[in-house]
Amino acid sequence: MPDAAPTPPDFNPCLDCGACCTHFRVSFYCGEVAGANGGTVPEEFVTQISPLRVCMQGTEKGGGRCAALRGELGKPGIHCAIYPLRSSTCRAFNAWEADGSVNPDCQRLRWGLGLPGLAPRPAPGQSPRRAP
C-alpha cells in the first residue's frame, strides 16, 4: 500500500480520483429525482430499480461507471457533471469521516487505482502531516 500523502486543509481528493463513482451502485429514493418529484438529480441520469428506488445510470450492478462522471479515473480534472445536483448517497460518501479520520472505503479504492492514500484531515489551523 502506498504511503499517505500530506493533506492540505483545502485539498479535495475527489478531483483526481473518481474511484467511488465506478465501484458502488449509487441508489437512492426516487423523490430525489428532478421533475415531478421535486428533487435535484436530473432524470436522464437515473435508472428505476424498484417502485421507490432509482440508481445512477451505469452503476446498476456495481462496478460500472456512473453516467455523470467526466474525465479519466485517477487523473486530475475528473469530476461529476451534476455535482451540485448529486444524490444524498453521493453527498454522504466522503473521503474523511466526521472525526477527520480517513474513510477506509475511500482509502481502499484510491489504492486500487494506484493513487496515494490519504492522511487524516488536519484540524483547521493545523499543518498537514503524513499518516503513520
PDB file of C-alpha atoms in Angstrom:
ATOM      1  CA  MET A   1       0.000   0.000   0.000  1.00  0.00           C
ATOM      2  CA  PRO A   2       1.397   3.436  -0.889  1.00  0.00           C
ATOM      3  CA  ASP A   3       2.206   5.910   1.863  1.00  0.00           C
ATOM      4  CA  ALA A   4      -0.366   8.534   2.627  1.00  0.00           C
ATOM      5  CA  ALA A   5       0.361  11.939   1.176  1.00  0.00           C
ATOM      6  CA  PRO A   6       0.249  15.128   3.251  1.00  0.00           C
ATOM      7  CA  THR A   7      -3.238  16.599   3.323  1.00  0.00           C
ATOM      8  CA  PRO A   8      -3.532  20.362   2.878  1.00  0.00           C
ATOM      9  CA  PRO A   9      -6.694  21.723   4.542  1.00  0.00           C
ATOM     10  CA  ASP A  10      -8.236  22.818   1.214  1.00  0.00           C
ATOM     11  CA  PHE A  11      -7.369  19.601  -0.677  1.00  0.00           C
ATOM     12  CA  ASN A  12     -10.274  17.829  -2.394  1.00  0.00           C
ATOM     13  CA  PRO A  13      -9.131  14.268  -3.187  1.00  0.00           C
ATOM     14  CA  CYS A  14     -12.212  13.679  -5.334  1.00  0.00           C
ATOM     15  CA  LEU A  15     -10.836  15.987  -8.053  1.00  0.00           C
ATOM     16  CA  ASP A  16      -8.182  13.465  -9.087  1.00  0.00           C
ATOM     17  CA  CYS A  17      -9.838  10.148  -8.267  1.00  0.00           C
ATOM     18  CA  GLY A  18     -13.396   9.105  -9.211  1.00  0.00           C
ATOM     19  CA  ALA A  19     -12.976   5.544  -7.904  1.00  0.00           C
ATOM     20  CA  CYS A  20     -16.187   5.550  -5.853  1.00  0.00           C
ATOM     21  CA  CYS A  21     -18.122   6.573  -8.983  1.00  0.00           C
ATOM     22  CA  THR A  22     -17.022   3.363 -10.709  1.00  0.00           C
ATOM     23  CA  HIS A  23     -17.298   0.957  -7.788  1.00  0.00           C
ATOM     24  CA  PHE A  24     -20.622   1.292  -5.949  1.00  0.00           C
ATOM     25  CA  ARG A  25     -24.231   1.027  -7.065  1.00  0.00           C
ATOM     26  CA  VAL A  26     -25.437   4.544  -6.334  1.00  0.00           C
ATOM     27  CA  SER A  27     -29.060   4.008  -5.344  1.00  0.00           C
ATOM     28  CA  PHE A  28     -31.413   6.432  -3.609  1.00  0.00           C
ATOM     29  CA  TYR A  29     -35.063   7.349  -3.048  1.00  0.00           C
ATOM     30  CA  CYS A  30     -36.943   8.335  -6.202  1.00  0.00           C
ATOM     31  CA  GLY A  31     -38.043  11.604  -4.548  1.00  0.00           C
ATOM     32  CA  GLU A  32     -34.546  12.950  -5.183  1.00  0.00           C
ATOM     33  CA  VAL A  33     -35.108  12.915  -8.948  1.00  0.00           C
ATOM     34  CA  ALA A  34     -35.835  16.279 -10.586  1.00  0.00           C
ATOM     35  CA  GLY A  35     -39.158  16.970 -12.229  1.00  0.00           C
ATOM     36  CA  ALA A  36     -42.494  15.929 -10.743  1.00  0.00           C
ATOM     37  CA  ASN A  37     -40.714  14.504  -7.699  1.00  0.00           C
ATOM     38  CA  GLY A  38     -39.231  17.890  -6.802  1.00  0.00           C
ATOM     39  CA  GLY A  39     -35.684  16.551  -6.359  1.00  0.00           C
ATOM     40  CA  THR A  40     -32.438  17.710  -7.902  1.00  0.00           C
ATOM     41  CA  VAL A  41     -30.877  14.697  -9.666  1.00  0.00           C
ATOM     42  CA  PRO A  42     -31.530  15.043 -13.418  1.00  0.00           C
ATOM     43  CA  GLU A  43     -33.918  12.328 -14.604  1.00  0.00           C
ATOM     44  CA  GLU A  44     -31.777  11.496 -17.631  1.00  0.00           C
ATOM     45  CA  PHE A  45     -29.026  10.211 -15.320  1.00  0.00           C
ATOM     46  CA  VAL A  46     -31.106   7.677 -13.353  1.00  0.00           C
ATOM     47  CA  THR A  47     -32.484   4.176 -13.822  1.00  0.00           C
ATOM     48  CA  GLN A  48     -35.558   2.924 -11.945  1.00  0.00           C
ATOM     49  CA  ILE A  49     -34.636  -0.181  -9.888  1.00  0.00           C
ATOM     50  CA  SER A  50     -37.798  -0.600  -7.794  1.00  0.00           C
ATOM     51  CA  PRO A  51     -41.046   1.327  -7.291  1.00  0.00           C
ATOM     52  CA  LEU A  52     -39.372   3.756  -4.855  1.00  0.00           C
ATOM     53  CA  ARG A  53     -35.645   3.409  -5.677  1.00  0.00           C
ATOM     54  CA  VAL A  54     -33.503   4.633  -8.532  1.00  0.00           C
ATOM     55  CA  CYS A  55     -29.778   4.489  -9.171  1.00  0.00           C
ATOM     56  CA  MET A  56     -27.326   6.448 -11.219  1.00  0.00           C
ATOM     57  CA  GLN A  57     -27.101   5.077 -14.768  1.00  0.00           C
ATOM     58  CA  GLY A  58     -24.076   2.885 -15.211  1.00  0.00           C
ATOM     59  CA  THR A  59     -23.983   1.796 -11.568  1.00  0.00           C
ATOM     60  CA  GLU A  60     -26.935  -0.614 -11.685  1.00  0.00           C
ATOM     61  CA  LYS A  61     -24.884  -3.714 -10.843  1.00  0.00           C
ATOM     62  CA  GLY A  62     -21.954  -2.075  -9.037  1.00  0.00           C
ATOM     63  CA  GLY A  63     -18.555  -1.884 -10.677  1.00  0.00           C
ATOM     64  CA  GLY A  64     -19.876   0.267 -13.538  1.00  0.00           C
ATOM     65  CA  ARG A  65     -19.090   3.868 -14.310  1.00  0.00           C
ATOM     66  CA  CYS A  66     -21.634   6.492 -13.271  1.00  0.00           C
ATOM     67  CA  ALA A  67     -23.085   8.318 -16.271  1.00  0.00           C
ATOM     68  CA  ALA A  68     -22.356  11.681 -14.613  1.00  0.00           C
ATOM     69  CA  LEU A  69     -18.608  11.028 -14.226  1.00  0.00           C
ATOM     70  CA  ARG A  70     -16.423  13.012 -16.619  1.00  0.00           C
ATOM     71  CA  GLY A  71     -12.704  12.536 -17.199  1.00  0.00           C
ATOM     72  CA  GLU A  72     -10.162   9.783 -16.705  1.00  0.00           C
ATOM     73  CA  LEU A  73     -10.053   7.781 -13.467  1.00  0.00           C
ATOM     74  CA  GLY A  74      -7.198   8.744 -11.187  1.00  0.00           C
ATOM     75  CA  LYS A  75      -6.267  11.785 -13.271  1.00  0.00           C
ATOM     76  CA  PRO A  76      -6.580  15.471 -12.398  1.00  0.00           C
ATOM     77  CA  GLY A  77      -9.771  17.047 -13.630  1.00  0.00           C
ATOM     78  CA  ILE A  78     -12.063  14.066 -13.167  1.00  0.00           C
ATOM     79  CA  HIS A  79     -15.394  15.360 -11.893  1.00  0.00           C
ATOM     80  CA  CYS A  80     -19.122  14.861 -11.540  1.00  0.00           C
ATOM     81  CA  ALA A  81     -21.110  16.637 -14.257  1.00  0.00           C
ATOM     82  CA  ILE A  82     -24.037  17.129 -11.836  1.00  0.00           C
ATOM     83  CA  TYR A  83     -22.080  17.732  -8.618  1.00  0.00           C
ATOM     84  CA  PRO A  84     -24.357  20.459  -7.175  1.00  0.00           C
ATOM     85  CA  LEU A  85     -27.382  18.281  -8.029  1.00  0.00           C
ATOM     86  CA  ARG A  86     -25.966  14.918  -6.878  1.00  0.00           C
ATOM     87  CA  SER A  87     -27.921  12.446  -4.763  1.00  0.00           C
ATOM     88  CA  SER A  88     -27.859  12.087  -0.994  1.00  0.00           C
ATOM     89  CA  THR A  89     -25.914   8.839  -1.462  1.00  0.00           C
ATOM     90  CA  CYS A  90     -23.121  10.726  -3.198  1.00  0.00           C
ATOM     91  CA  ARG A  91     -23.241  13.543  -0.646  1.00  0.00           C
ATOM     92  CA  ALA A  92     -22.918  11.035   2.202  1.00  0.00           C
ATOM     93  CA  PHE A  93     -19.777   9.352   0.844  1.00  0.00           C
ATOM     94  CA  ASN A  94     -16.809  11.443   1.968  1.00  0.00           C
ATOM     95  CA  ALA A  95     -13.064  10.911   1.826  1.00  0.00           C
ATOM     96  CA  TRP A  96     -12.904  11.685   5.547  1.00  0.00           C
ATOM     97  CA  GLU A  97     -15.118  10.682   8.444  1.00  0.00           C
ATOM     98  CA  ALA A  98     -16.640  13.374  10.673  1.00  0.00           C
ATOM     99  CA  ASP A  99     -13.774  12.982  13.173  1.00  0.00           C
ATOM    100  CA  GLY A 100     -11.168  13.655  10.447  1.00  0.00           C
ATOM    101  CA  SER A 101     -10.069  10.031  10.079  1.00  0.00           C
ATOM    102  CA  VAL A 102      -9.824   8.618   6.574  1.00  0.00           C
ATOM    103  CA  ASN A 103     -12.850   6.768   5.199  1.00  0.00           C
ATOM    104  CA  PRO A 104     -11.447   3.220   4.843  1.00  0.00           C
ATOM    105  CA  ASP A 105     -13.553   2.514   1.723  1.00  0.00           C
ATOM    106  CA  CYS A 106     -12.219   5.636   0.020  1.00  0.00           C
ATOM    107  CA  GLN A 107      -8.654   4.714   1.004  1.00  0.00           C
ATOM    108  CA  ARG A 108      -9.015   1.176  -0.390  1.00  0.00           C
ATOM    109  CA  LEU A 109     -10.457   2.440  -3.675  1.00  0.00           C
ATOM    110  CA  ARG A 110      -7.700   5.052  -4.060  1.00  0.00           C
ATOM    111  CA  TRP A 111      -5.035   2.399  -3.509  1.00  0.00           C
ATOM    112  CA  GLY A 112      -6.772   0.222  -6.102  1.00  0.00           C
ATOM    113  CA  LEU A 113      -6.192   2.981  -8.669  1.00  0.00           C
ATOM    114  CA  GLY A 114      -2.559   3.340  -7.615  1.00  0.00           C
ATOM    115  CA  LEU A 115      -3.226   6.741  -6.030  1.00  0.00           C
ATOM    116  CA  PRO A 116      -1.537   7.716  -2.774  1.00  0.00           C
ATOM    117  CA  GLY A 117      -3.512   7.107   0.379  1.00  0.00           C
ATOM    118  CA  LEU A 118      -4.923   9.998   2.341  1.00  0.00           C
ATOM    119  CA  ALA A 119      -3.715  11.161   5.724  1.00  0.00           C
ATOM    120  CA  PRO A 120      -6.241  12.169   8.369  1.00  0.00           C
ATOM    121  CA  ARG A 121      -7.720  15.574   7.648  1.00  0.00           C
ATOM    122  CA  PRO A 122      -5.919  18.255   9.661  1.00  0.00           C
ATOM    123  CA  ALA A 123      -7.978  20.363  12.010  1.00  0.00           C
ATOM    124  CA  PRO A 124      -8.420  23.982  10.893  1.00  0.00           C
ATOM    125  CA  GLY A 125      -5.260  25.945  11.612  1.00  0.00           C
ATOM    126  CA  GLN A 126      -3.042  22.843  11.858  1.00  0.00           C
ATOM    127  CA  SER A 127      -0.438  21.959   9.277  1.00  0.00           C
ATOM    128  CA  PRO A 128      -0.824  18.763   7.256  1.00  0.00           C
ATOM    129  CA  ARG A 129       1.029  15.654   8.339  1.00  0.00           C
ATOM    130  CA  ARG A 130       1.759  12.211   6.964  1.00  0.00           C
ATOM    131  CA  ALA A 131      -0.285   9.244   8.086  1.00  0.00           C
ATOM    132  CA  PRO A 132       1.549   6.914  10.486  1.00  0.00           C
TER     133      PRO A 132
END
